[in-house]
PDB file of C-alpha atoms in Angstrom:
ATOM      1  CA  MET A   1       0.006  -0.096  -0.124  1.00 36.00           C
ATOM      2  CA  LYS A   2       1.536   3.406  -1.042  1.00 35.00           C
ATOM      3  CA  LYS A   3       1.811   6.148   1.529  1.00 37.00           C
ATOM      4  CA  PRO A   4      -0.134   9.205   0.826  1.00 36.00           C
ATOM      5  CA  ILE A   5       2.007  12.049  -0.380  1.00 37.00           C
ATOM      6  CA  ALA A   6       2.431  14.776   2.333  1.00 42.00           C
ATOM      7  CA  VAL A   7       0.815  18.263   1.634  1.00 40.00           C
ATOM      8  CA  ARG A   8       4.298  19.745   2.133  1.00 49.00           C
ATOM      9  CA  SER A   9       6.105  17.720  -0.594  1.00 76.00           C
ATOM     10  CA  LEU A  10       3.126  18.389  -2.894  1.00 78.00           C
ATOM     11  CA  TYR A  11       3.380  22.005  -2.406  1.00 78.00           C
ATOM     12  CA  GLY A  12       7.286  21.840  -2.939  1.00 86.00           C
ATOM     13  CA  HIS A  13       6.617  19.894  -6.283  1.00 88.00           C
ATOM     14  CA  VAL A  14       4.140  22.663  -7.233  1.00 90.00           C
ATOM     15  CA  MET A  15       6.353  25.545  -6.160  1.00 93.00           C
ATOM     16  CA  HIS A  16       9.330  24.256  -8.167  1.00 91.00           C
ATOM     17  CA  GLU A  17       6.978  23.506 -11.230  1.00 92.00           C
ATOM     18  CA  ILE A  18       5.645  27.046 -11.326  1.00 94.00           C
ATOM     19  CA  GLY A  19       8.949  28.510 -10.035  1.00 94.00           C
ATOM     20  CA  GLN A  20      10.939  26.955 -13.234  1.00 91.00           C
ATOM     21  CA  ARG A  21       8.128  28.052 -15.578  1.00 92.00           C
ATOM     22  CA  ILE A  22       8.666  31.714 -14.383  1.00 94.00           C
ATOM     23  CA  VAL A  23      12.607  31.817 -14.335  1.00 91.00           C
ATOM     24  CA  SER A  24      13.011  29.903 -17.592  1.00 88.00           C
ATOM     25  CA  GLY A  25      10.701  32.514 -19.298  1.00 90.00           C
ATOM     26  CA  LYS A  26       7.882  30.119 -20.043  1.00 92.00           C
ATOM     27  CA  VAL A  27       5.708  32.378 -18.211  1.00 93.00           C
ATOM     28  CA  LYS A  28       6.398  36.106 -18.445  1.00 93.00           C
ATOM     29  CA  PRO A  29       6.508  38.953 -15.845  1.00 94.00           C
ATOM     30  CA  GLY A  30       3.099  40.584 -16.043  1.00 94.00           C
ATOM     31  CA  ASP A  31       1.234  37.413 -16.969  1.00 94.00           C
ATOM     32  CA  VAL A  32      -1.465  36.426 -14.670  1.00 94.00           C
ATOM     33  CA  LEU A  33      -1.514  32.818 -13.627  1.00 93.00           C
ATOM     34  CA  PRO A  34      -4.750  30.796 -14.148  1.00 91.00           C
ATOM     35  CA  ARG A  35      -7.343  30.785 -11.480  1.00 89.00           C
ATOM     36  CA  GLU A  36      -6.816  28.743  -8.389  1.00 88.00           C
ATOM     37  CA  GLU A  37      -9.161  25.856  -9.354  1.00 89.00           C
ATOM     38  CA  PRO A  38      -8.102  25.511 -12.815  1.00 91.00           C
ATOM     39  CA  LEU A  39      -4.462  25.787 -12.030  1.00 89.00           C
ATOM     40  CA  ALA A  40      -4.831  23.141  -9.212  1.00 89.00           C
ATOM     41  CA  ASP A  41      -6.622  20.858 -11.538  1.00 90.00           C
ATOM     42  CA  SER A  42      -3.994  21.098 -14.092  1.00 90.00           C
ATOM     43  CA  LEU A  43      -1.179  20.479 -11.790  1.00 89.00           C
ATOM     44  CA  GLN A  44      -3.135  17.676 -10.265  1.00 88.00           C
ATOM     45  CA  VAL A  45      -2.916  19.054  -6.697  1.00 89.00           C
ATOM     46  CA  SER A  46      -5.259  20.321  -3.851  1.00 89.00           C
ATOM     47  CA  ARG A  47      -6.030  23.926  -3.757  1.00 89.00           C
ATOM     48  CA  THR A  48      -4.485  24.049  -0.232  1.00 90.00           C
ATOM     49  CA  ALA A  49      -1.091  22.628  -1.687  1.00 89.00           C
ATOM     50  CA  LEU A  50      -1.433  25.363  -4.422  1.00 91.00           C
ATOM     51  CA  ARG A  51      -1.915  28.128  -1.876  1.00 91.00           C
ATOM     52  CA  GLU A  52       1.139  27.027   0.179  1.00 91.00           C
ATOM     53  CA  ALA A  53       3.129  26.910  -3.130  1.00 92.00           C
ATOM     54  CA  LEU A  54       2.060  30.285  -4.092  1.00 93.00           C
ATOM     55  CA  LYS A  55       2.806  31.846  -0.675  1.00 93.00           C
ATOM     56  CA  VAL A  56       6.340  30.736  -1.051  1.00 94.00           C
ATOM     57  CA  LEU A  57       6.779  31.989  -4.474  1.00 95.00           C
ATOM     58  CA  SER A  58       5.442  35.300  -3.396  1.00 95.00           C
ATOM     59  CA  ALA A  59       8.118  35.419  -0.417  1.00 95.00           C
ATOM     60  CA  LYS A  60      10.722  34.854  -2.997  1.00 95.00           C
ATOM     61  CA  GLY A  61       9.402  37.849  -4.925  1.00 95.00           C
ATOM     62  CA  LEU A  62       8.305  35.857  -8.138  1.00 96.00           C
ATOM     63  CA  ILE A  63       4.671  36.523  -7.939  1.00 95.00           C
ATOM     64  CA  GLU A  64       2.167  38.920  -6.027  1.00 95.00           C
ATOM     65  CA  SER A  65      -1.371  37.845  -5.403  1.00 86.00           C
ATOM     66  CA  ARG A  66      -4.198  40.592  -5.621  1.00 81.00           C
ATOM     67  CA  THR A  67      -7.789  40.078  -4.559  1.00 75.00           C
ATOM     68  CA  GLY A  68      -9.830  39.787  -7.875  1.00 74.00           C
ATOM     69  CA  VAL A  69      -6.835  39.629 -10.181  1.00 77.00           C
ATOM     70  CA  GLY A  70      -5.044  36.454  -9.052  1.00 83.00           C
ATOM     71  CA  ALA A  71      -1.064  35.769  -9.158  1.00 92.00           C
ATOM     72  CA  ARG A  72       0.791  37.994 -11.191  1.00 94.00           C
ATOM     73  CA  VAL A  73       4.306  37.250 -12.366  1.00 95.00           C
ATOM     74  CA  LEU A  74       6.557  40.115 -11.106  1.00 95.00           C
ATOM     75  CA  GLU A  75       9.444  41.475 -13.078  1.00 95.00           C
ATOM     76  CA  GLU A  76      12.942  40.190 -12.465  1.00 92.00           C
ATOM     77  CA  ARG A  77      14.132  43.022 -10.487  1.00 92.00           C
ATOM     78  CA  PHE A  78      11.785  42.033  -7.732  1.00 94.00           C
ATOM     79  CA  TRP A  79      13.062  38.495  -7.537  1.00 94.00           C
ATOM     80  CA  ASN A  80      15.242  37.358  -4.522  1.00 90.00           C
ATOM     81  CA  GLN A  81      18.185  36.497  -7.014  1.00 83.00           C
ATOM     82  CA  LEU A  82      20.195  35.003  -4.264  1.00 78.00           C
ATOM     83  CA  ASP A  83      17.523  32.461  -3.063  1.00 84.00           C
ATOM     84  CA  ALA A  84      18.744  28.977  -3.380  1.00 78.00           C
ATOM     85  CA  ASP A  85      15.907  27.739  -5.366  1.00 86.00           C
ATOM     86  CA  VAL A  86      15.787  30.868  -7.768  1.00 87.00           C
ATOM     87  CA  LEU A  87      19.297  30.182  -8.565  1.00 80.00           C
ATOM     88  CA  ALA A  88      18.732  26.573  -8.879  1.00 79.00           C
ATOM     89  CA  TRP A  89      16.117  27.165 -11.421  1.00 85.00           C
ATOM     90  CA  ARG A  90      18.246  29.506 -13.341  1.00 80.00           C
ATOM     91  CA  CYS A  91      20.836  26.840 -13.733  1.00 73.00           C
ATOM     92  CA  ALA A  92      18.375  24.280 -14.599  1.00 72.00           C
ATOM     93  CA  SER A  93      17.425  26.089 -17.568  1.00 71.00           C
ATOM     94  CA  MET A  94      20.812  26.699 -18.592  1.00 62.00           C
ATOM     95  CA  PRO A  95      22.631  29.930 -17.792  1.00 63.00           C
ATOM     96  CA  THR A  96      22.438  32.503 -20.226  1.00 69.00           C
ATOM     97  CA  ASP A  97      25.510  34.377 -21.330  1.00 74.00           C
ATOM     98  CA  ASP A  98      24.400  37.444 -19.137  1.00 77.00           C
ATOM     99  CA  PHE A  99      23.753  35.323 -16.136  1.00 76.00           C
ATOM    100  CA  VAL A 100      27.284  33.634 -16.465  1.00 78.00           C
ATOM    101  CA  ASP A 101      28.916  37.192 -16.905  1.00 83.00           C
ATOM    102  CA  LYS A 102      27.309  38.596 -13.844  1.00 82.00           C
ATOM    103  CA  LEU A 103      28.106  35.384 -11.914  1.00 81.00           C
ATOM    104  CA  VAL A 104      31.922  35.881 -12.981  1.00 85.00           C
ATOM    105  CA  GLU A 105      31.575  39.490 -11.960  1.00 88.00           C
ATOM    106  CA  MET A 106      30.562  38.432  -8.286  1.00 84.00           C
ATOM    107  CA  ARG A 107      33.282  36.012  -8.200  1.00 86.00           C
ATOM    108  CA  GLU A 108      35.662  38.541  -8.897  1.00 90.00           C
ATOM    109  CA  ILE A 109      34.195  40.468  -6.200  1.00 89.00           C
ATOM    110  CA  ILE A 110      34.265  38.026  -3.436  1.00 89.00           C
ATOM    111  CA  GLU A 111      36.964  35.023  -4.027  1.00 92.00           C
ATOM    112  CA  PRO A 112      40.193  37.178  -4.590  1.00 95.00           C
ATOM    113  CA  ALA A 113      39.417  38.889  -1.199  1.00 95.00           C
ATOM    114  CA  ALA A 114      38.576  35.534   0.225  1.00 94.00           C
ATOM    115  CA  ALA A 115      41.846  33.809  -0.750  1.00 97.00           C
ATOM    116  CA  ALA A 116      43.795  36.795   0.774  1.00 98.00           C
ATOM    117  CA  ALA A 117      41.942  36.565   4.127  1.00 97.00           C
ATOM    118  CA  ALA A 118      42.499  32.730   3.863  1.00 97.00           C
ATOM    119  CA  ALA A 119      46.067  33.103   3.476  1.00 98.00           C
ATOM    120  CA  ARG A 120      46.043  35.524   6.611  1.00 97.00           C
ATOM    121  CA  ARG A 121      43.976  33.426   9.081  1.00 97.00           C
ATOM    122  CA  ARG A 122      43.825  29.756   8.115  1.00 97.00           C
ATOM    123  CA  THR A 123      44.399  27.119  10.689  1.00 97.00           C
ATOM    124  CA  ALA A 124      46.329  24.013  10.096  1.00 98.00           C
ATOM    125  CA  PRO A 125      43.276  21.842   9.936  1.00 98.00           C
ATOM    126  CA  GLN A 126      41.472  24.563   7.543  1.00 97.00           C
ATOM    127  CA  LEU A 127      44.587  24.118   5.189  1.00 98.00           C
ATOM    128  CA  ALA A 128      44.495  20.238   5.262  1.00 98.00           C
ATOM    129  CA  VAL A 129      40.755  20.524   3.942  1.00 98.00           C
ATOM    130  CA  ILE A 130      41.998  22.871   1.159  1.00 98.00           C
ATOM    131  CA  GLU A 131      44.730  20.271   0.269  1.00 98.00           C
ATOM    132  CA  GLU A 132      42.375  17.436   0.363  1.00 98.00           C
ATOM    133  CA  ALA A 133      40.114  18.935  -2.252  1.00 97.00           C
ATOM    134  CA  LEU A 134      42.989  19.818  -4.400  1.00 98.00           C
ATOM    135  CA  ASN A 135      44.260  16.453  -4.393  1.00 98.00           C
ATOM    136  CA  ALA A 136      40.703  15.104  -5.263  1.00 97.00           C
ATOM    137  CA  MET A 137      41.080  17.682  -8.347  1.00 96.00           C
ATOM    138  CA  ASP A 138      44.359  16.087  -9.177  1.00 96.00           C
ATOM    139  CA  ALA A 139      42.893  12.518  -9.056  1.00 97.00           C
ATOM    140  CA  ALA A 140      39.683  13.160 -10.689  1.00 94.00           C
ATOM    141  CA  GLN A 141      38.998  10.895 -13.736  1.00 92.00           C
ATOM    142  CA  THR A 142      35.907  12.298 -14.826  1.00 89.00           C
ATOM    143  CA  LEU A 143      34.295  16.095 -15.333  1.00 86.00           C
ATOM    144  CA  GLU A 144      31.714  15.253 -12.768  1.00 86.00           C
ATOM    145  CA  GLU A 145      34.508  14.157 -10.132  1.00 91.00           C
ATOM    146  CA  TRP A 146      36.550  17.225 -11.124  1.00 91.00           C
ATOM    147  CA  SER A 147      33.670  19.760 -10.821  1.00 87.00           C
ATOM    148  CA  LYS A 148      32.606  18.371  -7.133  1.00 90.00           C
ATOM    149  CA  ALA A 149      36.194  18.708  -5.944  1.00 94.00           C
ATOM    150  CA  ASP A 150      36.676  21.984  -7.591  1.00 91.00           C
ATOM    151  CA  LEU A 151      33.510  23.311  -5.693  1.00 89.00           C
ATOM    152  CA  GLU A 152      34.922  21.654  -2.495  1.00 93.00           C
ATOM    153  CA  PHE A 153      38.168  23.535  -3.062  1.00 96.00           C
ATOM    154  CA  HIS A 154      36.639  26.876  -3.140  1.00 93.00           C
ATOM    155  CA  ASP A 155      34.280  26.272  -0.218  1.00 91.00           C
ATOM    156  CA  ALA A 156      37.238  25.275   1.652  1.00 95.00           C
ATOM    157  CA  VAL A 157      39.045  28.477   0.910  1.00 95.00           C
ATOM    158  CA  LEU A 158      35.837  30.480   1.979  1.00 93.00           C
ATOM    159  CA  HIS A 159      35.706  28.619   5.347  1.00 93.00           C
ATOM    160  CA  ALA A 160      39.417  29.355   5.969  1.00 96.00           C
ATOM    161  CA  THR A 161      38.636  33.244   5.932  1.00 95.00           C
ATOM    162  CA  GLY A 162      37.116  32.822   9.336  1.00 93.00           C
ATOM    163  CA  ASN A 163      34.458  34.899   8.016  1.00 92.00           C
ATOM    164  CA  GLU A 164      31.132  33.475   8.476  1.00 89.00           C
ATOM    165  CA  LEU A 165      29.156  36.105   6.474  1.00 86.00           C
ATOM    166  CA  MET A 166      31.491  35.004   3.470  1.00 82.00           C
ATOM    167  CA  GLN A 167      30.682  31.432   4.135  1.00 81.00           C
ATOM    168  CA  SER A 168      27.064  32.090   4.164  1.00 79.00           C
ATOM    169  CA  LEU A 169      27.239  33.863   0.916  1.00 75.00           C
ATOM    170  CA  PHE A 170      29.019  31.075  -0.852  1.00 73.00           C
ATOM    171  CA  SER A 171      26.451  28.575   0.534  1.00 72.00           C
ATOM    172  CA  VAL A 172      23.760  30.544  -1.404  1.00 70.00           C
ATOM    173  CA  ILE A 173      25.558  30.729  -4.673  1.00 70.00           C
ATOM    174  CA  GLU A 174      27.083  27.146  -4.475  1.00 71.00           C
ATOM    175  CA  THR A 175      24.434  25.818  -6.990  1.00 68.00           C
ATOM    176  CA  SER A 176      25.261  28.358  -9.475  1.00 70.00           C
ATOM    177  CA  LEU A 177      29.221  27.970  -8.964  1.00 74.00           C
ATOM    178  CA  GLY A 178      28.733  24.255  -9.361  1.00 73.00           C
ATOM    179  CA  THR A 179      27.212  24.703 -12.809  1.00 70.00           C
ATOM    180  CA  PHE A 180      29.877  27.407 -13.797  1.00 71.00           C
ATOM    181  CA  PHE A 181      32.800  25.111 -12.836  1.00 71.00           C
ATOM    182  CA  THR A 182      31.151  22.331 -14.890  1.00 71.00           C
ATOM    183  CA  LEU A 183      30.667  24.603 -17.878  1.00 68.00           C
ATOM    184  CA  SER A 184      34.150  26.012 -17.771  1.00 70.00           C
ATOM    185  CA  ALA A 185      35.686  22.371 -17.580  1.00 69.00           C
ATOM    186  CA  ARG A 186      33.369  21.124 -20.328  1.00 67.00           C
ATOM    187  CA  ASN A 187      34.546  23.854 -22.658  1.00 62.00           C
ATOM    188  CA  ALA A 188      38.101  23.390 -22.002  1.00 62.00           C
ATOM    189  CA  THR A 189      40.517  21.045 -24.249  1.00 64.00           C
ATOM    190  CA  ASN A 190      41.480  19.535 -20.819  1.00 74.00           C
ATOM    191  CA  PHE A 191      39.303  19.863 -17.870  1.00 81.00           C
ATOM    192  CA  LYS A 192      42.062  19.686 -15.709  1.00 87.00           C
ATOM    193  CA  TYR A 193      43.653  22.987 -17.316  1.00 86.00           C
ATOM    194  CA  SER A 194      42.946  25.158 -14.202  1.00 90.00           C
ATOM    195  CA  LEU A 195      44.676  22.608 -11.775  1.00 95.00           C
ATOM    196  CA  PRO A 196      48.091  24.711 -11.822  1.00 96.00           C
ATOM    197  CA  TYR A 197      46.199  28.057 -10.607  1.00 96.00           C
ATOM    198  CA  HIS A 198      44.535  25.954  -7.821  1.00 97.00           C
ATOM    199  CA  GLN A 199      47.865  24.628  -6.851  1.00 98.00           C
ATOM    200  CA  LYS A 200      49.441  28.258  -6.794  1.00 98.00           C
ATOM    201  CA  VAL A 201      46.390  29.487  -4.391  1.00 98.00           C
ATOM    202  CA  PHE A 202      46.856  26.826  -2.329  1.00 98.00           C
ATOM    203  CA  GLU A 203      50.757  27.456  -2.045  1.00 98.00           C
ATOM    204  CA  ALA A 204      50.028  31.243  -1.343  1.00 98.00           C
ATOM    205  CA  ILE A 205      47.477  30.328   1.704  1.00 98.00           C
ATOM    206  CA  LYS A 206      50.098  27.724   2.878  1.00 98.00           C
ATOM    207  CA  ARG A 207      52.884  30.235   2.889  1.00 98.00           C
ATOM    208  CA  LYS A 208      50.509  32.911   4.265  1.00 98.00           C
ATOM    209  CA  GLN A 209      51.030  35.182   1.008  1.00 98.00           C
ATOM    210  CA  PRO A 210      47.875  37.217   0.897  1.00 98.00           C
ATOM    211  CA  GLU A 211      48.655  39.292  -2.176  1.00 98.00           C
ATOM    212  CA  VAL A 212      49.843  36.430  -3.974  1.00 98.00           C
ATOM    213  CA  ALA A 213      46.678  34.207  -3.097  1.00 98.00           C
ATOM    214  CA  ARG A 214      44.510  37.373  -4.166  1.00 98.00           C
ATOM    215  CA  LYS A 215      46.298  37.967  -7.434  1.00 98.00           C
ATOM    216  CA  THR A 216      46.303  34.202  -8.427  1.00 97.00           C
ATOM    217  CA  MET A 217      42.511  33.775  -7.728  1.00 96.00           C
ATOM    218  CA  GLN A 218      42.201  36.993  -9.927  1.00 96.00           C
ATOM    219  CA  THR A 219      43.740  35.353 -12.777  1.00 96.00           C
ATOM    220  CA  MET A 220      42.199  32.039 -12.335  1.00 93.00           C
ATOM    221  CA  ILE A 221      38.679  33.498 -12.621  1.00 92.00           C
ATOM    222  CA  ALA A 222      39.614  35.821 -15.453  1.00 92.00           C
ATOM    223  CA  ASP A 223      41.254  32.890 -17.401  1.00 89.00           C
ATOM    224  CA  SER A 224      38.175  30.727 -16.822  1.00 84.00           C
ATOM    225  CA  HIS A 225      35.697  33.517 -18.091  1.00 84.00           C
ATOM    226  CA  GLU A 226      37.975  34.133 -21.250  1.00 85.00           C
ATOM    227  CA  ASN A 227      37.726  30.282 -21.792  1.00 79.00           C
ATOM    228  CA  LEU A 228      34.050  30.446 -21.824  1.00 76.00           C
ATOM    229  CA  GLN A 229      34.012  33.443 -23.971  1.00 78.00           C
ATOM    230  CA  ARG A 230      36.373  31.971 -26.636  1.00 76.00           C
ATOM    231  CA  ASN A 231      33.896  28.859 -26.800  1.00 68.00           C
ATOM    232  CA  ARG A 232      31.038  31.043 -27.150  1.00 67.00           C
ATOM    233  CA  SER A 233      32.433  32.785 -30.101  1.00 70.00           C
ATOM    234  CA  ARG A 234      33.263  29.377 -31.842  1.00 66.00           C
ATOM    235  CA  ALA A 235      29.734  28.222 -31.253  1.00 59.00           C
ATOM    236  CA  ARG A 236      28.404  31.208 -32.827  1.00 65.00           C
ATOM    237  CA  LYS A 237      30.514  30.962 -35.802  1.00 67.00           C
ATOM    238  CA  LYS A 238      29.623  27.312 -36.235  1.00 65.00           C
ATOM    239  CA  ALA A 239      25.972  28.375 -35.913  1.00 61.00           C
ATOM    240  CA  GLY A 240      26.292  31.097 -38.477  1.00 63.00           C
ATOM    241  CA  ALA A 241      28.208  28.759 -40.992  1.00 54.00           C
TER     242      ALA A 241
END
């Protein structure tokens, strides 16, 4: 006998379904969602589950509900762009060039400063975690293994800053960064091409050289972005051929 699906899991499913439609552009800003009853019927859920899902989407800034009008999709400027679900939905619909560029800009602001702070404050156990991630990158046999270890490396560097605000911010954008690292590695001739940069960052943190760590992280991010841009250009030329 199958267990009944809890209302919480139902509204979570509905929230993700509607949220992905909005973030992917299938439902546009200004569009009004169908009335409660037909929308619940189309999604095959109760009106209670639908209401709960709409409340959460409203809290994320994706929609607003008005009496007599219904739920209207808001413009992107109102969305909580750092919400973990919103970021995941953007990644699921494949990052646009604009989104990738903005993510790179965010990395350029945060990660070089984080590398410098880690070089100043890291403890021996924190350094060991960074080295463990670096070794996992070196040992990676597949793109998936590489991307996972790459994310763990950057996460370990953020934790070594001793700044819980930086750590919290990284945890929010983790999904997007994971997608970015996969894209970057996939577009490289050798997905381990950035390993030497990571090794230099590690050595600078180990030797407590903040400026070397900062500059190396800046160079790593810039090189990764340039690699993606080159592949975009090649893809456009092929499409136009």
